[in-house]
Amino acid sequence: MSASTETETSPSDRSHRPPFWRDVRIIRIALQVGFLLAVGALLFWLFDNLTVNLRVLGIRRDFGFLDQPTGVPILGSDFRAQSPIRDALLVGLYNILRVAVPGILTALVIGTLVGVGRLSTNWLVRRAAGIYVEVLRNVPPLVMLIFFYIAVLQQLPAQADSITAGPFALLNVRGVYLPSIQLSAGPAPVFFGVLGLALVAAIVLGVLRTRRFDATGQPHRRVPLGVLLFLGIATLGWLALGRPLGLELPVIAGRGVDGGYRMIPEQAAVFIALVLYTSSFIAEIVRGSIQAVAKGQTEASSALGLSGFQRLRFVVLPQALRIATPSAGNEFLNLTKNVSLGVFVAYPELLRIGRQAVGNGFPAPQLLFIVSAGYLALSLAISLVTNLANRRLQLAER
Amino acid sequence: MTTTDPATKTSDQVATPPSGGPTGMVWVRENLFPDVWNSLLTLTLGPLLAWGVYALGRFLFVTGRWEIITVNLTTLMVGRFPRDQLFRLWIAIAILAVVIGLAIGVANSVARAAAIESGDDYHRPWHEPIRRFGPPVTLLIVMGVFVRTATPLLLLAAAVALAAVAYRLGRMIPIRRRGQVNLAVILGVICAQLAITGFDGVPRSVWGGLLLTLYFTVGALLFAFPLGVAVALGRRSSLPVVRGTCMVYIEFFRGMPLVVLLFTGWLVLPFFLPPQFPTPDIVTRAMIILVLFTSAYVAEIVRGGLQGLPRGQREAAQALGLSPWKQTRLIILPQALRSVIPALVGQAISLFKDTTLVLAVGLTELLQVARIIPGQEDFRGQGLFAETLIFVSLIYWVGSYWMSRESQRLEAKLGVGER
């Protein structure tokens, strides 16, 4: 009863100090020490059990096994079985990013299109986008993943009867083949220099046009002009250097496929399932954020005489972006964590590699610790970036 | 928030709300072909959608070989559950039907009393239950198509009838007795489990299919909720040590993928228990992991609710001379929890979908059954995965969709997010 009323007693008032067992400051410290002791005891008990168990079972307790050979190759990479486990785990980490980074970008694009589509005046577009969202976000991602892997990608025709999309893409039971960017070794670095130069020139042009606009009020058209300048310089450089950058198309050659970028079916399944699932959530975020921008904003910008595109570009979207950032970041985080579902279709991401090593007799506690630490580090990195972006956007408010 | 009003769209076309609603050609012109850009969209999207609907319909009604579902419907529902023990399951369903009916009845009379007190017109259209229970009823009808004998349908109808009777009874129970009803619900859930596992019953290790999925969903929620609330209170504590510990707990479990945690629980958890300690079975281990994982999300949701409360609530409670514990229990928590009910339903949906991951530890829940049965002797090599996976997707879809619609309804009713 009295603890709350005594919080208001002034600490300097020494003559009226209560006895120590009723002094709030001492109670607080005692409570915290007790809590710390309890948590510490629990952790110590768990860790002690671990060491005892490992000793009893004769399992090593250090991380020295990381230098031993893995013993198995890794699907879809030129990793050799003799390489140490350390490297295999790094490949696993790389494979997470190989799905997560393009997955996030694709899901963002699709999600934005679908989210805007849900607000379209076109009945068909609105309905189609609505069905897309309601169907995809209510089915577990693992069901989608297994569906695409077993019922779609594994039922594709064999190499000889590949499904082709013109000369650009190949689709068969061994994977999805897309065009890749081919760099010729010699002039490529020079070409990147030229690209940098073009970018600088475009920015300078943009700044100059903006100044002119500020001074004279004539339309600046900085974006189309800048893009034109950039493309012009880049094309000239590309021709002058003898086409250092080109698309390499996948071609069936004998029993394999030459050139292009190959996605093994496992990777393609994880990628497709996660993009579909996450994009449905992003679509809802985009729709919600646009609707959350106060109606008066749109009305005010109409009153100022802005066109529909200008209203969206200069008034609604900048504010919607600010509302959407935290939730969208959360979805990016979920997508990255969900790459771990790849373990169910044997996509060699970090968990699958660790799980395989456990199966080959390497100690489970250490390996699971490394896998957890890997995923945790990725999660924390993404939420850090999101928080920074969020803070920047929020500060821009005033 | 929940309804999309076509008039507030972001296009440059400001839709003119017509008085009686446009008909026929006018509607088509306004909604499909208002301008060149939209006409192009309609003309490209329309055929694509029509083709999609045709392909899906053809698979569903013509080419799909659905006999695999007919043969395996029981397996999809309960997995390897011994068939001669199924009567236990029906007893459990009967018990649950009674307590759920009672609980809904009481909740209904509470809502009615509150509405009368605040002077609202408490009137519901007669067709509201039909609309609200549309998705699950549709699912039951679809399942009815695959049933071979009428017995399960009759038993299910009996369970529904029991629930209806209990609902009527629940509405007659005076509101001041609702604490006892809550107790009855908890007892009922325990009895339902005992009816299956107790008295030389069926251990949880041979449960499977939808039964296991629902068991994990409900069980994990029941345990994760109090734990999550406790962690949320700890996260808001004024004691830095408690606050920090709870923060680490939340961030750890939210930063980890559930699959990694499940593998850890399966492979590593036994290492953390004393050697003489009996290793918990796999269902328990999976349940522990699901509870820990979910409680972190529940804690974060509840924390949001706690933060949303005005400071004056706590101060007023202090001014009334309530002890800190009573301030929290009587003033703070009821309001905070009420405001986060929709978010909690969202978490329940997530959990329902996440239970698919327990197949990581070798349990045959619904998805795993769908993965296994196309390999049965009668169906081997025929690749009937599309049929089974689409069927279980429908179950998951109906469950999630229905819950999310109910939570939207709740959100509208509670007035969360409205100003």
Short mmCIF file of N, CA, C and O in Angstrom, two decimals, chain A residues 94-168:
data_model
loop_
_atom_site.label_atom_id
_atom_site.label_comp_id
_atom_site.label_asym_id
_atom_site.label_seq_id
_atom_site.Cartn_x
_atom_site.Cartn_y
_atom_site.Cartn_z
N TYR A 94 26.04 -16.19 -47.53
CA TYR A 94 25.95 -15.53 -48.83
C TYR A 94 24.65 -15.94 -49.52
O TYR A 94 23.98 -15.11 -50.15
N ASN A 95 24.28 -17.23 -49.38
CA ASN A 95 23.06 -17.71 -50.04
C ASN A 95 21.80 -17.08 -49.45
O ASN A 95 20.80 -16.97 -50.15
N ILE A 96 21.83 -16.72 -48.16
CA ILE A 96 20.68 -15.99 -47.60
C ILE A 96 20.52 -14.67 -48.35
O ILE A 96 19.44 -14.33 -48.84
N LEU A 97 21.65 -13.95 -48.47
CA LEU A 97 21.59 -12.63 -49.11
C LEU A 97 21.23 -12.75 -50.58
O LEU A 97 20.57 -11.88 -51.14
N ARG A 98 21.64 -13.87 -51.21
CA ARG A 98 21.39 -14.04 -52.63
C ARG A 98 19.89 -14.13 -52.91
O ARG A 98 19.44 -13.84 -54.01
N VAL A 99 19.11 -14.59 -51.93
CA VAL A 99 17.66 -14.58 -52.11
C VAL A 99 17.08 -13.30 -51.52
O VAL A 99 16.19 -12.68 -52.11
N ALA A 100 17.60 -12.86 -50.36
CA ALA A 100 16.95 -11.77 -49.63
C ALA A 100 17.04 -10.45 -50.39
O ALA A 100 16.04 -9.74 -50.50
N VAL A 101 18.22 -10.11 -50.93
CA VAL A 101 18.38 -8.78 -51.53
C VAL A 101 17.53 -8.63 -52.79
O VAL A 101 16.69 -7.72 -52.85
N PRO A 102 17.66 -9.54 -53.78
CA PRO A 102 16.74 -9.39 -54.93
C PRO A 102 15.28 -9.59 -54.52
O PRO A 102 14.40 -8.95 -55.10
N GLY A 103 15.04 -10.43 -53.52
CA GLY A 103 13.67 -10.69 -53.08
C GLY A 103 13.05 -9.42 -52.53
O GLY A 103 11.89 -9.10 -52.84
N ILE A 104 13.79 -8.68 -51.69
CA ILE A 104 13.25 -7.45 -51.11
C ILE A 104 12.92 -6.45 -52.21
O ILE A 104 11.84 -5.85 -52.22
N LEU A 105 13.85 -6.30 -53.17
CA LEU A 105 13.61 -5.33 -54.24
C LEU A 105 12.38 -5.72 -55.07
O LEU A 105 11.51 -4.88 -55.34
N THR A 106 12.30 -7.00 -55.44
CA THR A 106 11.16 -7.44 -56.27
C THR A 106 9.86 -7.29 -55.50
O THR A 106 8.85 -6.82 -56.05
N ALA A 107 9.86 -7.71 -54.24
CA ALA A 107 8.63 -7.63 -53.44
C ALA A 107 8.20 -6.18 -53.29
O ALA A 107 7.00 -5.87 -53.30
N LEU A 108 9.16 -5.28 -53.16
CA LEU A 108 8.84 -3.86 -53.01
C LEU A 108 8.14 -3.35 -54.27
O LEU A 108 7.11 -2.66 -54.20
N VAL A 109 8.71 -3.70 -55.44
CA VAL A 109 8.13 -3.22 -56.70
C VAL A 109 6.72 -3.80 -56.88
O VAL A 109 5.75 -3.06 -57.11
N ILE A 110 6.60 -5.14 -56.76
CA ILE A 110 5.29 -5.76 -56.96
C ILE A 110 4.29 -5.25 -55.92
O ILE A 110 3.15 -4.91 -56.23
N GLY A 111 4.74 -5.18 -54.66
CA GLY A 111 3.85 -4.74 -53.59
C GLY A 111 3.34 -3.33 -53.83
O GLY A 111 2.16 -3.04 -53.62
N THR A 112 4.24 -2.42 -54.28
CA THR A 112 3.81 -1.05 -54.54
C THR A 112 2.78 -1.02 -55.66
O THR A 112 1.74 -0.35 -55.55
N LEU A 113 3.06 -1.77 -56.75
CA LEU A 113 2.11 -1.78 -57.87
C LEU A 113 0.75 -2.30 -57.41
O LEU A 113 -0.29 -1.69 -57.70
N VAL A 114 0.75 -3.41 -56.68
CA VAL A 114 -0.52 -4.00 -56.25
C VAL A 114 -1.23 -3.08 -55.26
O VAL A 114 -2.45 -2.90 -55.32
N GLY A 115 -0.45 -2.48 -54.35
CA GLY A 115 -1.05 -1.59 -53.36
C GLY A 115 -1.71 -0.39 -54.00
O GLY A 115 -2.83 0.00 -53.64
N VAL A 116 -1.04 0.22 -55.00
CA VAL A 116 -1.65 1.34 -55.72
C VAL A 116 -2.83 0.83 -56.53
O VAL A 116 -3.86 1.49 -56.63
N GLY A 117 -2.69 -0.41 -57.07
CA GLY A 117 -3.76 -1.00 -57.85
C GLY A 117 -5.04 -1.17 -57.04
O GLY A 117 -6.14 -1.05 -57.56
N ARG A 118 -4.90 -1.42 -55.74
CA ARG A 118 -6.09 -1.59 -54.90
C ARG A 118 -6.87 -0.30 -54.77
O ARG A 118 -8.02 -0.30 -54.35
N LEU A 119 -6.22 0.84 -55.08
CA LEU A 119 -6.90 2.13 -54.97
C LEU A 119 -7.28 2.66 -56.34
O LEU A 119 -7.68 3.81 -56.48
N SER A 120 -7.13 1.81 -57.38
CA SER A 120 -7.39 2.28 -58.73
C SER A 120 -8.88 2.57 -58.92
O SER A 120 -9.73 2.04 -58.22
N THR A 121 -9.18 3.44 -59.91
CA THR A 121 -10.59 3.66 -60.23
C THR A 121 -11.11 2.55 -61.12
O THR A 121 -12.31 2.41 -61.28
N ASN A 122 -10.18 1.78 -61.68
CA ASN A 122 -10.56 0.69 -62.59
C ASN A 122 -11.02 -0.51 -61.77
O ASN A 122 -10.25 -1.08 -60.99
N TRP A 123 -12.28 -0.90 -61.96
CA TRP A 123 -12.89 -1.96 -61.15
C TRP A 123 -12.10 -3.25 -61.26
O TRP A 123 -11.81 -3.91 -60.26
N LEU A 124 -11.68 -3.59 -62.48
CA LEU A 124 -10.99 -4.86 -62.71
C LEU A 124 -9.64 -4.88 -61.97
O LEU A 124 -9.30 -5.85 -61.30
N VAL A 125 -8.90 -3.77 -62.10
CA VAL A 125 -7.59 -3.68 -61.45
C VAL A 125 -7.76 -3.78 -59.94
O VAL A 125 -7.04 -4.50 -59.25
N ARG A 126 -8.76 -3.04 -59.42
CA ARG A 126 -9.00 -3.03 -57.98
C ARG A 126 -9.29 -4.43 -57.47
O ARG A 126 -8.73 -4.90 -56.48
N ARG A 127 -10.20 -5.12 -58.18
CA ARG A 127 -10.57 -6.47 -57.76
C ARG A 127 -9.39 -7.43 -57.86
O ARG A 127 -9.14 -8.23 -56.96
N ALA A 128 -8.65 -7.37 -58.97
CA ALA A 128 -7.52 -8.28 -59.16
C ALA A 128 -6.50 -8.08 -58.06
O ALA A 128 -5.99 -9.04 -57.46
N ALA A 129 -6.20 -6.81 -57.75
CA ALA A 129 -5.23 -6.53 -56.69
C ALA A 129 -5.75 -7.03 -55.35
O ALA A 129 -5.00 -7.59 -54.54
N GLY A 130 -7.06 -6.85 -55.12
CA GLY A 130 -7.64 -7.32 -53.86
C GLY A 130 -7.53 -8.82 -53.71
O GLY A 130 -7.15 -9.33 -52.65
N ILE A 131 -7.81 -9.55 -54.80
CA ILE A 131 -7.72 -11.01 -54.74
C ILE A 131 -6.27 -11.43 -54.50
O ILE A 131 -5.98 -12.30 -53.69
N TYR A 132 -5.35 -10.76 -55.21
CA TYR A 132 -3.92 -11.06 -55.04
C TYR A 132 -3.55 -10.98 -53.56
O TYR A 132 -2.97 -11.90 -52.99
N VAL A 133 -3.91 -9.88 -52.92
CA VAL A 133 -3.53 -9.67 -51.52
C VAL A 133 -4.22 -10.69 -50.62
O VAL A 133 -3.57 -11.37 -49.81
N GLU A 134 -5.53 -10.84 -50.77
CA GLU A 134 -6.26 -11.69 -49.82
C GLU A 134 -5.86 -13.16 -49.97
O GLU A 134 -5.85 -13.90 -48.98
N VAL A 135 -5.57 -13.60 -51.20
CA VAL A 135 -5.18 -15.00 -51.37
C VAL A 135 -3.79 -15.23 -50.79
O VAL A 135 -3.58 -16.16 -50.01
N LEU A 136 -2.84 -14.38 -51.14
CA LEU A 136 -1.45 -14.69 -50.82
C LEU A 136 -1.10 -14.49 -49.37
O LEU A 136 -0.31 -15.23 -48.81
N ARG A 137 -1.70 -13.50 -48.72
CA ARG A 137 -1.22 -13.25 -47.36
C ARG A 137 -1.86 -14.21 -46.35
O ARG A 137 -1.45 -14.25 -45.20
N ASN A 138 -2.88 -14.96 -46.79
CA ASN A 138 -3.53 -15.87 -45.85
C ASN A 138 -3.12 -17.32 -46.03
O ASN A 138 -3.72 -18.21 -45.45
N VAL A 139 -2.11 -17.56 -46.85
CA VAL A 139 -1.61 -18.92 -47.00
C VAL A 139 -0.19 -18.95 -46.41
O VAL A 139 0.59 -18.05 -46.68
N PRO A 140 0.12 -19.96 -45.58
CA PRO A 140 1.46 -19.96 -44.98
C PRO A 140 2.55 -19.99 -46.05
O PRO A 140 2.40 -20.68 -47.05
N PRO A 141 3.62 -19.21 -45.86
CA PRO A 141 4.68 -19.17 -46.88
C PRO A 141 5.29 -20.55 -47.14
O PRO A 141 5.68 -20.83 -48.26
N LEU A 142 5.32 -21.38 -46.10
CA LEU A 142 5.91 -22.71 -46.30
C LEU A 142 5.06 -23.55 -47.26
O LEU A 142 5.60 -24.31 -48.07
N VAL A 143 3.73 -23.40 -47.19
CA VAL A 143 2.87 -24.13 -48.12
C VAL A 143 3.16 -23.68 -49.54
O VAL A 143 3.29 -24.49 -50.46
N MET A 144 3.29 -22.35 -49.72
CA MET A 144 3.60 -21.84 -51.06
C MET A 144 4.95 -22.35 -51.53
O MET A 144 5.11 -22.77 -52.68
N LEU A 145 5.92 -22.33 -50.63
CA LEU A 145 7.28 -22.76 -51.00
C LEU A 145 7.25 -24.21 -51.47
O LEU A 145 7.79 -24.54 -52.53
N ILE A 146 6.61 -25.07 -50.70
CA ILE A 146 6.60 -26.49 -51.06
C ILE A 146 5.77 -26.69 -52.32
O ILE A 146 6.11 -27.50 -53.18
N PHE A 147 4.70 -25.92 -52.46
CA PHE A 147 3.89 -26.02 -53.68
C PHE A 147 4.74 -25.67 -54.91
O PHE A 147 4.78 -26.44 -55.87
N PHE A 148 5.43 -24.55 -54.86
CA PHE A 148 6.22 -24.16 -56.03
C PHE A 148 7.35 -25.14 -56.29
O PHE A 148 7.69 -25.41 -57.44
N TYR A 149 7.92 -25.68 -55.23
CA TYR A 149 9.04 -26.59 -55.42
C TYR A 149 8.56 -27.93 -55.98
O TYR A 149 9.02 -28.38 -57.03
N ILE A 150 7.61 -28.58 -55.30
CA ILE A 150 7.21 -29.93 -55.70
C ILE A 150 6.24 -29.90 -56.88
O ILE A 150 6.39 -30.64 -57.84
N ALA A 151 5.22 -29.05 -56.78
CA ALA A 151 4.13 -29.14 -57.75
C ALA A 151 4.38 -28.31 -59.00
O ALA A 151 3.68 -28.48 -59.99
N VAL A 152 5.35 -27.39 -58.97
CA VAL A 152 5.60 -26.60 -60.17
C VAL A 152 6.99 -26.86 -60.72
O VAL A 152 7.15 -27.41 -61.81
N LEU A 153 8.02 -26.50 -59.96
CA LEU A 153 9.38 -26.52 -60.53
C LEU A 153 9.86 -27.94 -60.80
O LEU A 153 10.59 -28.17 -61.76
N GLN A 154 9.46 -28.89 -59.97
CA GLN A 154 9.92 -30.25 -60.22
C GLN A 154 9.11 -30.96 -61.30
O GLN A 154 9.46 -32.05 -61.73
N GLN A 155 7.99 -30.35 -61.71
CA GLN A 155 7.19 -30.95 -62.78
C GLN A 155 7.54 -30.34 -64.13
O GLN A 155 6.89 -30.64 -65.12
N LEU A 156 8.56 -29.47 -64.16
CA LEU A 156 8.93 -28.83 -65.42
C LEU A 156 9.58 -29.86 -66.35
O LEU A 156 10.06 -30.89 -65.90
N PRO A 157 9.58 -29.59 -67.67
CA PRO A 157 10.17 -30.54 -68.61
C PRO A 157 11.69 -30.66 -68.42
O PRO A 157 12.32 -29.82 -67.80
N ALA A 158 12.24 -31.73 -68.99
CA ALA A 158 13.69 -31.95 -68.91
C ALA A 158 14.40 -30.94 -69.81
O ALA A 158 13.77 -30.20 -70.56
N GLN A 159 15.71 -30.97 -69.68
CA GLN A 159 16.59 -30.04 -70.39
C GLN A 159 16.21 -29.87 -71.87
O GLN A 159 16.08 -28.76 -72.37
N ALA A 160 16.04 -31.01 -72.56
CA ALA A 160 15.85 -30.96 -74.02
C ALA A 160 14.57 -30.21 -74.40
O ALA A 160 14.53 -29.55 -75.43
N ASP A 161 13.53 -30.31 -73.56
CA ASP A 161 12.27 -29.66 -73.89
C ASP A 161 12.05 -28.40 -73.07
O ASP A 161 10.92 -28.09 -72.69
N SER A 162 13.14 -27.69 -72.77
CA SER A 162 13.02 -26.50 -71.93
C SER A 162 11.95 -25.54 -72.44
O SER A 162 11.77 -25.39 -73.65
N ILE A 163 11.26 -24.92 -71.50
CA ILE A 163 10.36 -23.83 -71.87
C ILE A 163 11.22 -22.59 -72.09
O ILE A 163 12.09 -22.29 -71.26
N THR A 164 11.02 -21.89 -73.19
CA THR A 164 11.85 -20.72 -73.45
C THR A 164 10.98 -19.48 -73.54
O THR A 164 9.83 -19.55 -73.97
N ALA A 165 11.55 -18.36 -73.09
CA ALA A 165 10.90 -17.07 -73.28
C ALA A 165 11.76 -16.32 -74.28
O ALA A 165 12.67 -15.58 -73.92
N GLY A 166 11.51 -16.52 -75.55
CA GLY A 166 12.36 -15.96 -76.59
C GLY A 166 13.77 -16.46 -76.38
O GLY A 166 13.96 -17.58 -75.87
N PRO A 167 14.78 -15.68 -76.72
CA PRO A 167 16.14 -16.13 -76.47
C PRO A 167 16.61 -15.79 -75.05
O PRO A 167 17.74 -16.08 -74.69
N PHE A 168 15.75 -15.17 -74.24
CA PHE A 168 16.23 -14.56 -73.00
C PHE A 168 16.26 -15.51 -71.82
O PHE A 168 17.17 -15.47 -71.01
#
